[in-house]
Coordinates of N, CA and C and ligand atoms in Angstrom, one line a residue:
X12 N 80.6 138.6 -89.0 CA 79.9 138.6 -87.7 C 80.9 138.4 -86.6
X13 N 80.9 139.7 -85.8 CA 82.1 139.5 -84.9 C 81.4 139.8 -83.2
X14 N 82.1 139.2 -82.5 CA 82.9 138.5 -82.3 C 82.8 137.4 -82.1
X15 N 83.7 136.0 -82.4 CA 83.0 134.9 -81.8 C 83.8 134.4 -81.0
X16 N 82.8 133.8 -79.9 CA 83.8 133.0 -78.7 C 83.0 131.2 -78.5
X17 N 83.7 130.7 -79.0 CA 83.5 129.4 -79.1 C 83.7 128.6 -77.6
X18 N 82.5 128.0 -77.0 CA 83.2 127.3 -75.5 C 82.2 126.1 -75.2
X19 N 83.2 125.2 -75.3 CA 82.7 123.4 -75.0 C 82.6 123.2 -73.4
X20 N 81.5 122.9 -72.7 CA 81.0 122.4 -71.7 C 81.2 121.2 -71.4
X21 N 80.9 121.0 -69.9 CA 81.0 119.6 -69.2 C 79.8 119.0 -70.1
X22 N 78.6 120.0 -69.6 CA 77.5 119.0 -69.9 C 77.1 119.0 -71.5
X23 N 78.0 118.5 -72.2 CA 77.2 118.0 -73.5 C 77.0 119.2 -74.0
X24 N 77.4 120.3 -74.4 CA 76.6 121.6 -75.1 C 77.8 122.4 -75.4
X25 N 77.4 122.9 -76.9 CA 78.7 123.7 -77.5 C 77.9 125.5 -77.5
X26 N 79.0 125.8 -77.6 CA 78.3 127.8 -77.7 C 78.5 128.9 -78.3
X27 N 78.2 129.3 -79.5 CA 79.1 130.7 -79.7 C 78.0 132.0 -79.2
X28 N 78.8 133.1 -79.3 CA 78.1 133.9 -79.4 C 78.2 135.2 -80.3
X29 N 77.3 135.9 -80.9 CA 77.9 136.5 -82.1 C 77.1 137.6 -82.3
X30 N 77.6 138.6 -82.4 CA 77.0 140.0 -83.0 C 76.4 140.3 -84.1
X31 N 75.1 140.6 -84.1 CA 74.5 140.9 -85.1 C 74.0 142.3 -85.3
X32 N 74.3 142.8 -86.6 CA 74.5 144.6 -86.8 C 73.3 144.7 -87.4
X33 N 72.5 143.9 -88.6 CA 71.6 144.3 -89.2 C 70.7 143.2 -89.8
X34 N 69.4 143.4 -90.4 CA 68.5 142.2 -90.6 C 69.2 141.2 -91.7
X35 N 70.2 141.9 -92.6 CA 70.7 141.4 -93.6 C 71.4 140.6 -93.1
X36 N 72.6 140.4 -91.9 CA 73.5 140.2 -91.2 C 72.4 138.6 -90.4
X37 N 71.1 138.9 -90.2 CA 70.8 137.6 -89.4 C 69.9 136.6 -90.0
X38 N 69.8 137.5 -91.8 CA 69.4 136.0 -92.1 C 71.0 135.9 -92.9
X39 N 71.9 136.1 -93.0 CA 72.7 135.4 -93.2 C 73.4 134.5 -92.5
X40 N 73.0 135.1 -91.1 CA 73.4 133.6 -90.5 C 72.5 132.9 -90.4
X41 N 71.1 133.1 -90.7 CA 70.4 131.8 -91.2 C 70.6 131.1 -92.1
X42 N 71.1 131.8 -92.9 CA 72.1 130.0 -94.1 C 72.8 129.9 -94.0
X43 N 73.6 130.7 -92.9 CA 75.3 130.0 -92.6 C 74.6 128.6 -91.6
X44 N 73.6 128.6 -90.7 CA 73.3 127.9 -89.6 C 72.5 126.9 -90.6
X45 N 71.7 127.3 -91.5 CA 71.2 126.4 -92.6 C 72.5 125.1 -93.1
X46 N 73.6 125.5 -92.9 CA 74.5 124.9 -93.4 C 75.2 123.6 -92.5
X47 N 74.6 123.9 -91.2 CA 75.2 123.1 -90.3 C 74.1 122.1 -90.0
X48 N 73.0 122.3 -90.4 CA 71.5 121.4 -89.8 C 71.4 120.3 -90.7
X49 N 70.8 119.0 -90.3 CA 70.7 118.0 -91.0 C 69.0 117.5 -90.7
X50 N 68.5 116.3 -91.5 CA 66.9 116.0 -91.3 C 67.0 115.5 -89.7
X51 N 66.2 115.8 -88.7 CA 65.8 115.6 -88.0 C 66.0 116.6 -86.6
X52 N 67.1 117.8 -87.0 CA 67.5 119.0 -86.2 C 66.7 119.6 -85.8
X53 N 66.5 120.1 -84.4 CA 65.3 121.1 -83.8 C 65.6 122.2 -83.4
X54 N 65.2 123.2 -83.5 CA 66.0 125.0 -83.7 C 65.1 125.0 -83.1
X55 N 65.6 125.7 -81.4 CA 64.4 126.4 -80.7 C 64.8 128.1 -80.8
X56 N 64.0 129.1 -80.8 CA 64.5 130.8 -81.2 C 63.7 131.1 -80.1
X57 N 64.7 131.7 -79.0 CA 63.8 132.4 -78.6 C 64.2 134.5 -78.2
X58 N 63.4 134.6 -77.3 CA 63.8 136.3 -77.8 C 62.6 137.4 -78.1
X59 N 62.6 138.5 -77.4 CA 61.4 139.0 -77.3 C 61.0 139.4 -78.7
X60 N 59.4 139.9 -78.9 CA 58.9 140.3 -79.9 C 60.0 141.1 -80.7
X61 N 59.8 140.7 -81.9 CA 60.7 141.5 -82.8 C 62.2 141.4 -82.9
X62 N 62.7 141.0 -81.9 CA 64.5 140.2 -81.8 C 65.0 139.8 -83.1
X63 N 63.9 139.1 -84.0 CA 64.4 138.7 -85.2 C 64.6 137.6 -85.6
X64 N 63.7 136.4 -84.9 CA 63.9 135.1 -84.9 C 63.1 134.8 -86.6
X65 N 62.3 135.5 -87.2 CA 61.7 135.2 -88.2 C 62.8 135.9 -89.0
X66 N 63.2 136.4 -89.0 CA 64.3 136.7 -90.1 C 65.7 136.1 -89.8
X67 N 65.9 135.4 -88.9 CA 66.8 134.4 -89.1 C 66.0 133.3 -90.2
X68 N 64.9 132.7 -89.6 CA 64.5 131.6 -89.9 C 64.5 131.8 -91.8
X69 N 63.8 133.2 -92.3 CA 64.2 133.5 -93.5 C 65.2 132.9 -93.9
X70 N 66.8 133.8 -93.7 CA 67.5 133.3 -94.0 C 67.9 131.7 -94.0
X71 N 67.4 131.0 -93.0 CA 67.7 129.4 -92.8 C 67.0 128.5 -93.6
X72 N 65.7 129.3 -94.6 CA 64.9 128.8 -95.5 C 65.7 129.0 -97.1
X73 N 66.2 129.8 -97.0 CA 67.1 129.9 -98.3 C 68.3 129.3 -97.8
X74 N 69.0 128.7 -97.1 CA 69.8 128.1 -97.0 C 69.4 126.8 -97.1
X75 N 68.4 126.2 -96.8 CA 67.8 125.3 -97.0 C 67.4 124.8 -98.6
X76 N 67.1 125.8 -99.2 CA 66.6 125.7 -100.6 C 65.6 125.1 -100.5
X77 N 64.3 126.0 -99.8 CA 63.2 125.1 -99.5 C 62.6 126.3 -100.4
X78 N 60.8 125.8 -100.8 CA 59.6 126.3 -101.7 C 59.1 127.6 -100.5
X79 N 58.3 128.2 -101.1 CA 57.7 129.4 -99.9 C 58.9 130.6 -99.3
X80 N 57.6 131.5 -99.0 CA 58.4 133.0 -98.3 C 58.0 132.3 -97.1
X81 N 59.2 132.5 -96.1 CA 58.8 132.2 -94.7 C 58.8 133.5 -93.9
X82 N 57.5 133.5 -93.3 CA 56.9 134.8 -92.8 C 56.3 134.6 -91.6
X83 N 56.6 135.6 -91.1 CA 55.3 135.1 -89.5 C 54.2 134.9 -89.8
X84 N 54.1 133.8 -89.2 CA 52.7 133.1 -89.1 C 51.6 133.2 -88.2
X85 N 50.8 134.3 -88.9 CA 49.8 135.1 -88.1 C 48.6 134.3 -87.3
X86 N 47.7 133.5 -88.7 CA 47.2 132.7 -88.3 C 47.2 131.6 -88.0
X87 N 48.9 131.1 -88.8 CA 49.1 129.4 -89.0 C 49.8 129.3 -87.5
X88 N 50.0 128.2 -86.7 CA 51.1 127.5 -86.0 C 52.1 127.3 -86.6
X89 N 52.1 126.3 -88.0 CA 52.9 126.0 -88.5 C 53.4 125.9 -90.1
X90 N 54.1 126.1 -90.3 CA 54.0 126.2 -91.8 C 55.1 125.2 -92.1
X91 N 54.9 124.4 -93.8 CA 55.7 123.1 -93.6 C 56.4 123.9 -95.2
X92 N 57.7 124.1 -95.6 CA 58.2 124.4 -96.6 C 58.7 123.4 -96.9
X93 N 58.8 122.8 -98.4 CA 59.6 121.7 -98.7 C 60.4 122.2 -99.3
X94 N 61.6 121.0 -99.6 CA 63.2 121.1 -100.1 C 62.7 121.5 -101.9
X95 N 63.3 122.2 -102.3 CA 63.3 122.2 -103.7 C 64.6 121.3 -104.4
X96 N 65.3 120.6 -103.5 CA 66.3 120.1 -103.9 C 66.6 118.9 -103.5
X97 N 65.4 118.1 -102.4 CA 65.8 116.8 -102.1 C 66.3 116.5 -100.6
X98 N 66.3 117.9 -99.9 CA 67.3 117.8 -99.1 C 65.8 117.9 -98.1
X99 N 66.2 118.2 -96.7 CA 64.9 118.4 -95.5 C 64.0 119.8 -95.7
X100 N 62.2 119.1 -95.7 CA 61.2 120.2 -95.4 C 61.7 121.3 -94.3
X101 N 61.7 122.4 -94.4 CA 61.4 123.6 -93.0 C 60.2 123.4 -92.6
X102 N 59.9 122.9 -91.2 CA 58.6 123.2 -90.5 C 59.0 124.1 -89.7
X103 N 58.5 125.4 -89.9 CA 58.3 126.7 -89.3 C 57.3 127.1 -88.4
X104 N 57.5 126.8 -86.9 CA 56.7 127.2 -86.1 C 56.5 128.1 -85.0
X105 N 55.1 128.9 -85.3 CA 55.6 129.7 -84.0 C 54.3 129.6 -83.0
X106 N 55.2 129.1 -81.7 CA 54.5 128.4 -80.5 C 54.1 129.5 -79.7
X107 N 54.0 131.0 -79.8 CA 53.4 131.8 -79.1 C 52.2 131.4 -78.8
X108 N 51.5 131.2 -79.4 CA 49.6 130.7 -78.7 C 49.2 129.5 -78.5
X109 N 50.7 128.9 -78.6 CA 50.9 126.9 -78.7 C 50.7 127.1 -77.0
X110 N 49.4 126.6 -76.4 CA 49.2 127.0 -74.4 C 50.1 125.5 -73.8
X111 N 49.4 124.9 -75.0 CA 49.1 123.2 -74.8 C 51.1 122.7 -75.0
X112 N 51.8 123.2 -75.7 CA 52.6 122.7 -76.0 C 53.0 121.3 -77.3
X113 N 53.4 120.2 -76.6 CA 54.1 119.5 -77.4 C 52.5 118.3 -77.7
X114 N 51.9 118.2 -77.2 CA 50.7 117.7 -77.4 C 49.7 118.2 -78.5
X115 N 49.6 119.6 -78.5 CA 49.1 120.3 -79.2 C 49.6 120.4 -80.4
X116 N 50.8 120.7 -80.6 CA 51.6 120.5 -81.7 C 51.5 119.5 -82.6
X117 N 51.6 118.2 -81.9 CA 51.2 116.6 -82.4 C 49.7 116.9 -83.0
X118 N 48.8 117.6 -82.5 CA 47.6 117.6 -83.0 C 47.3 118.4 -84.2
X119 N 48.5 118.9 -84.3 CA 48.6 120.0 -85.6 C 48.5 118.8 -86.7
X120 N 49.1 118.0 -86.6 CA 48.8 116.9 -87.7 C 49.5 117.5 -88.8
X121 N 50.7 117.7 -88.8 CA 51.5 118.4 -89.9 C 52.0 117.1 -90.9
X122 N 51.4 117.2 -91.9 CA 51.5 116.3 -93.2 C 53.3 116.1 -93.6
X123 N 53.7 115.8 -92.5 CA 55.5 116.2 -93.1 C 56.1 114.9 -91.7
X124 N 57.3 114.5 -92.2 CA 57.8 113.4 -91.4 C 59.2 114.5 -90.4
X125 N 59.2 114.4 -89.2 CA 59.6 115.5 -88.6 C 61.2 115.0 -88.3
X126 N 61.4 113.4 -88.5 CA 62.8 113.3 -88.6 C 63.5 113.2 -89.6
X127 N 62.4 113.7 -91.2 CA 63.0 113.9 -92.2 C 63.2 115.1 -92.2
X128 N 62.7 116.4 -91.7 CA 63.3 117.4 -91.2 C 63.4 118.5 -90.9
X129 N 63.9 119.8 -90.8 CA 64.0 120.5 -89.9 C 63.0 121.4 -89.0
X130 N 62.7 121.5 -87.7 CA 61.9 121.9 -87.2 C 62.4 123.0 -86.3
X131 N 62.2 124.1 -86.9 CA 62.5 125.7 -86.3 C 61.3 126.5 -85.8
X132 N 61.5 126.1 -84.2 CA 59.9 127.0 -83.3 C 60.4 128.0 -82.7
X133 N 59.6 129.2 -83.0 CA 59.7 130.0 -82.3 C 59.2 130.3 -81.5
X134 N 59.4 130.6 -79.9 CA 58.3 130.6 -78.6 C 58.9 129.7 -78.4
X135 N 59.4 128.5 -78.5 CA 59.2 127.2 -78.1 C 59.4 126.9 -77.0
X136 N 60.6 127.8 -75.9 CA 61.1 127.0 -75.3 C 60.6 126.6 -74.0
X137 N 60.4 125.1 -73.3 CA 59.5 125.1 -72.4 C 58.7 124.1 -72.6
X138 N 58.3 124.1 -74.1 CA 56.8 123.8 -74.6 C 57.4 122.4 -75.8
X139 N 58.4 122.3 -76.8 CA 58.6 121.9 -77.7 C 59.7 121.2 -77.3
X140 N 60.4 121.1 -76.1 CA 62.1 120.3 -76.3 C 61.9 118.7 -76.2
X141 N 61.1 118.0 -76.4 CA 60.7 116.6 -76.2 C 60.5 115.8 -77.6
X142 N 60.4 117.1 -78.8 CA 60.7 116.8 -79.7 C 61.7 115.9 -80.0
X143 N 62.6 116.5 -79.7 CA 63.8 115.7 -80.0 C 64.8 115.2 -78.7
X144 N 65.9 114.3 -78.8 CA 66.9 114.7 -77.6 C 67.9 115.3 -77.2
X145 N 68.1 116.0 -78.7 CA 69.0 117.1 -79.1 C 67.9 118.6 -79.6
X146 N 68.8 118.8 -79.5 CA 68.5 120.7 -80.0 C 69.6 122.2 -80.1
X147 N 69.1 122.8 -81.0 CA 69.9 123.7 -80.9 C 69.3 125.1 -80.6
X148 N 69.6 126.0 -79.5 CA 69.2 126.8 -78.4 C 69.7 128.5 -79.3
X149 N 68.5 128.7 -79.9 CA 69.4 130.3 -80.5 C 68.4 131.1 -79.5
X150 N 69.2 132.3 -78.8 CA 68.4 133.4 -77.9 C 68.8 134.6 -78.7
X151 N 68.4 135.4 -78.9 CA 68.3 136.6 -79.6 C 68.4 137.6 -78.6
X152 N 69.5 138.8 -78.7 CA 68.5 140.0 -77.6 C 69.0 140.8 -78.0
X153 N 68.1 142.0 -78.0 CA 68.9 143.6 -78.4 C 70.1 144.1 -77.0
X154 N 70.9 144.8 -77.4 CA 71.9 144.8 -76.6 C 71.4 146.2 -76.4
X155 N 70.6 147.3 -76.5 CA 70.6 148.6 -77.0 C 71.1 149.2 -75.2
X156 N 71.7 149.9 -75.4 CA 72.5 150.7 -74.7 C 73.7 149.9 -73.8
X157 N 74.0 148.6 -74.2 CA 74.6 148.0 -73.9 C 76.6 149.1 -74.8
X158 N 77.8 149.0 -73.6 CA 78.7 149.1 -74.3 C 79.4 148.3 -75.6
X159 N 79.8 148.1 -76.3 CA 80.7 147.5 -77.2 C 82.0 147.8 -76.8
X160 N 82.9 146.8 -76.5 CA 83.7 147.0 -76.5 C 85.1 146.5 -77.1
X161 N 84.7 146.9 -78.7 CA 85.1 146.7 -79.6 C 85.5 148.2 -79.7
X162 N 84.4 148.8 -79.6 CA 84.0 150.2 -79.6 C 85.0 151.2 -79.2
X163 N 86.0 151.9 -79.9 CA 86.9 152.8 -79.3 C 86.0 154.1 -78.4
X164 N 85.1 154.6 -80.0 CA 84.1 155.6 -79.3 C 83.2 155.4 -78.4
X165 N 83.3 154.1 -77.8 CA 82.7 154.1 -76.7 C 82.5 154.6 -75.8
X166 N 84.0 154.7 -75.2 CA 84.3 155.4 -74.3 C 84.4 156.7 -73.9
X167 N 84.6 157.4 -75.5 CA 84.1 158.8 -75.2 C 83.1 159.2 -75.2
X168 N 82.6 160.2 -74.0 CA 81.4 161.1 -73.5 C 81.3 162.1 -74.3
X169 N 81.8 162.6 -75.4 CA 81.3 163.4 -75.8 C 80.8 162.6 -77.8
X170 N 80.8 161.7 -77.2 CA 80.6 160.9 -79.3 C 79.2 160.5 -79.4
X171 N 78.7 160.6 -80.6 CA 77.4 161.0 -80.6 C 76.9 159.3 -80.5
X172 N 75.5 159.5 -80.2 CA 74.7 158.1 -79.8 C 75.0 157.6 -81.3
X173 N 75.2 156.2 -81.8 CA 74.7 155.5 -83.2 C 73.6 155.4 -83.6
X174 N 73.4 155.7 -84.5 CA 71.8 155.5 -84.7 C 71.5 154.5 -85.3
X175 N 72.6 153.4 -85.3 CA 72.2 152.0 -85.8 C 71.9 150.9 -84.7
X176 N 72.0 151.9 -83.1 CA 72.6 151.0 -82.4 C 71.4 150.1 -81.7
X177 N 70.1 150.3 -82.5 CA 69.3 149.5 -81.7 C 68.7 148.4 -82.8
X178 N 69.4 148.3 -83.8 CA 69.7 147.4 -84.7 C 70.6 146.1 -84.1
X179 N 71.3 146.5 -83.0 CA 72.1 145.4 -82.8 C 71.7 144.1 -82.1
X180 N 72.0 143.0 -82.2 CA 71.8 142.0 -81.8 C 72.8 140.7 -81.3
X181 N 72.4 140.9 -79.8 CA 73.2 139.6 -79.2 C 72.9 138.1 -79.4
X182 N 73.4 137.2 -80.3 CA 73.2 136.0 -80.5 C 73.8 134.9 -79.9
X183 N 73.5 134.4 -79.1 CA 74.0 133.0 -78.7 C 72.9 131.6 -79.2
X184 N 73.9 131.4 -80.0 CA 73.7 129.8 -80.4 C 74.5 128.3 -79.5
X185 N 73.6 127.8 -79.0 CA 74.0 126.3 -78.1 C 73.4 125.5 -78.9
X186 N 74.4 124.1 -78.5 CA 74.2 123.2 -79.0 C 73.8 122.2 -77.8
X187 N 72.7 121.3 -77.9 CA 72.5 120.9 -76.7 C 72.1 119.3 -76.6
X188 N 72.7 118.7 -76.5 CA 72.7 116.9 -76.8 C 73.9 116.9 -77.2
X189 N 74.3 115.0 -77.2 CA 75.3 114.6 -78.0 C 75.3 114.7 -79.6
X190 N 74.1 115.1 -80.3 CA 74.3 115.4 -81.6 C 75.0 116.8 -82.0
X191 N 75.5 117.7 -81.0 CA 76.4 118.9 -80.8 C 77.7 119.0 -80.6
X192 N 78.0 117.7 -79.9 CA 79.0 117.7 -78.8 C 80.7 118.0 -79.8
X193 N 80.1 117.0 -80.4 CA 81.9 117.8 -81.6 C 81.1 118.3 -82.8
X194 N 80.3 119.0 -82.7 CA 80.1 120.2 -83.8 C 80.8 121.8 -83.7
X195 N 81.4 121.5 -84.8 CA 82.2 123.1 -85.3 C 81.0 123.9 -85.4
X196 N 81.2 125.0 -84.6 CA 79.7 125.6 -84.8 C 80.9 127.1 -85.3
X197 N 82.3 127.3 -85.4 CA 82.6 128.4 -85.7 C 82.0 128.9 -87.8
X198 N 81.2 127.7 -88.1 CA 81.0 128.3 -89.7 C 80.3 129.5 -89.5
X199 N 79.6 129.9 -87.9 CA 78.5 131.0 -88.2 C 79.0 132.6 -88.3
X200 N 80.4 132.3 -87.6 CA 80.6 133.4 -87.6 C 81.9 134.0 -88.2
X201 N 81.8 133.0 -89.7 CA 82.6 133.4 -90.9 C 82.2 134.6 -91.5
Ligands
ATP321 N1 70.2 143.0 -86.3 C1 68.9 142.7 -86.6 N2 68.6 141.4 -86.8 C2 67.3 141.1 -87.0 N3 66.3 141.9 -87.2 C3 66.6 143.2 -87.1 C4 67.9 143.7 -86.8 N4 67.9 145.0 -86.7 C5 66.6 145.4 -87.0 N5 65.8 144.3 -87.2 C6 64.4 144.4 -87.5 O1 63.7 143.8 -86.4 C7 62.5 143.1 -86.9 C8 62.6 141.6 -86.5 O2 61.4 141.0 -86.8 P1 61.1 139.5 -86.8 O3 59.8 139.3 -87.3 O4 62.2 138.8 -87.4 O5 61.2 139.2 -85.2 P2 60.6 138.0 -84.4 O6 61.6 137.7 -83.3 O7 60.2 136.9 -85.3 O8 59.3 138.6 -83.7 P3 57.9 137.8 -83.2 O9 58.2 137.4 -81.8 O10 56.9 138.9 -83.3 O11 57.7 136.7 -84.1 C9 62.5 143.3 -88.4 O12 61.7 144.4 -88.7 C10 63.9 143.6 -88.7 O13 64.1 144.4 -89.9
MG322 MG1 58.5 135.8 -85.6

């Protein structure tokens, strides 16, 4: 996953940002990012319909080595996957129809201890950051007709459009609290 640019801020918050070519490509960095999260970490996704926050989360559920297919959640708010291994539940949420927010959420009454762990919402942001006092900030966005400039044939006008190229995806992951602050966040984009 190329390229990455790694950049530490004044205020408390680490950043990469990293190209994503295909669905295969984003849940694998969901269990590369699976690999960085500990019990009580809050994953907000956000990013318009279809961006691909549930297929990160996929991937971040097998990196997890948690029970269940993690799927969009049509009718649920929330879905709670447990560890098959001892390690932190996935609570998988998606806050699209969450109006109420972080109250509402609480009302979900989710049978799972939320700083035993991980809590990945999607929609969230806005509505869920009080959760915790840290978080980690992934935005998703198609780049489609965006240049690469990576891209030699970019530049030429006569090279045919990609037809992969609306597959692509801009990811920026932040880290935001002092539970970020000296976190290596380059494992994502091994
Ligand atoms: N590079 C890519 N990364 C992720 N998904 C991709 C990529 N290229 C194409 N896709 C496709 O885009 C779709 C992403 O769907 P997904 O359900 O993960 O999105 P979402 O952000 O969760 O949407 P929603 O807001 O409806 O919940 C899938 O059909 C996936 O195959
Ligand atoms: Mg989704």
């Amino acid at each position: 996953m190329e390229p990455l640019h790694g950049q530490y801020t004044a205020d408390e918050s680490v950043s990469v940002r990293l190209t994503v070519r295909t669905p295969d490509r984003m849940q694998e960095l969901g269990r590369a990012l699976a690999g960085l999260l500990l019990p009580g970490d809050l994953v907000l996704l956000s990013g318009e319909l279809g961006a691909g926050k549930t297929t990160l989360t996929r991937g971040l559920g097998e990196g997890l080595g948690v029970r269940g297919a993690v799927t969009s959640p049509t009718f649920v708010i929330a879905r709670v996957h447990p560890s098959l291994s001892g390690g932190p539940a996935l609570v998988h949420v998606d806050a699209y129809r969450l109006a109420g927010g972080l109250d509402e959420m609480e009302d979900l009454d989710l049978d799972v201890s939320l700083p035993e762990s991980v809590v990945v919402v999607e929609w969230g942001e806005g509505k869920v950051e009080e959760l915790s006092e840290a978080r980690l900030q992934v935005v998703i966005s198609r780049t489609l007709g965006a240049a690469d400039p990576c891209d030699e044939t970019g530049s030429d006008p006569d090279a045919k459009p990609d037809p992969d190229a609306d597959d692509v995806r801009e990811v920026t992951v932040t880290g935001i609290g002092r539970r970020w602050v000296n976190q290596d966040l380059s494992p994502l984009g091994a």
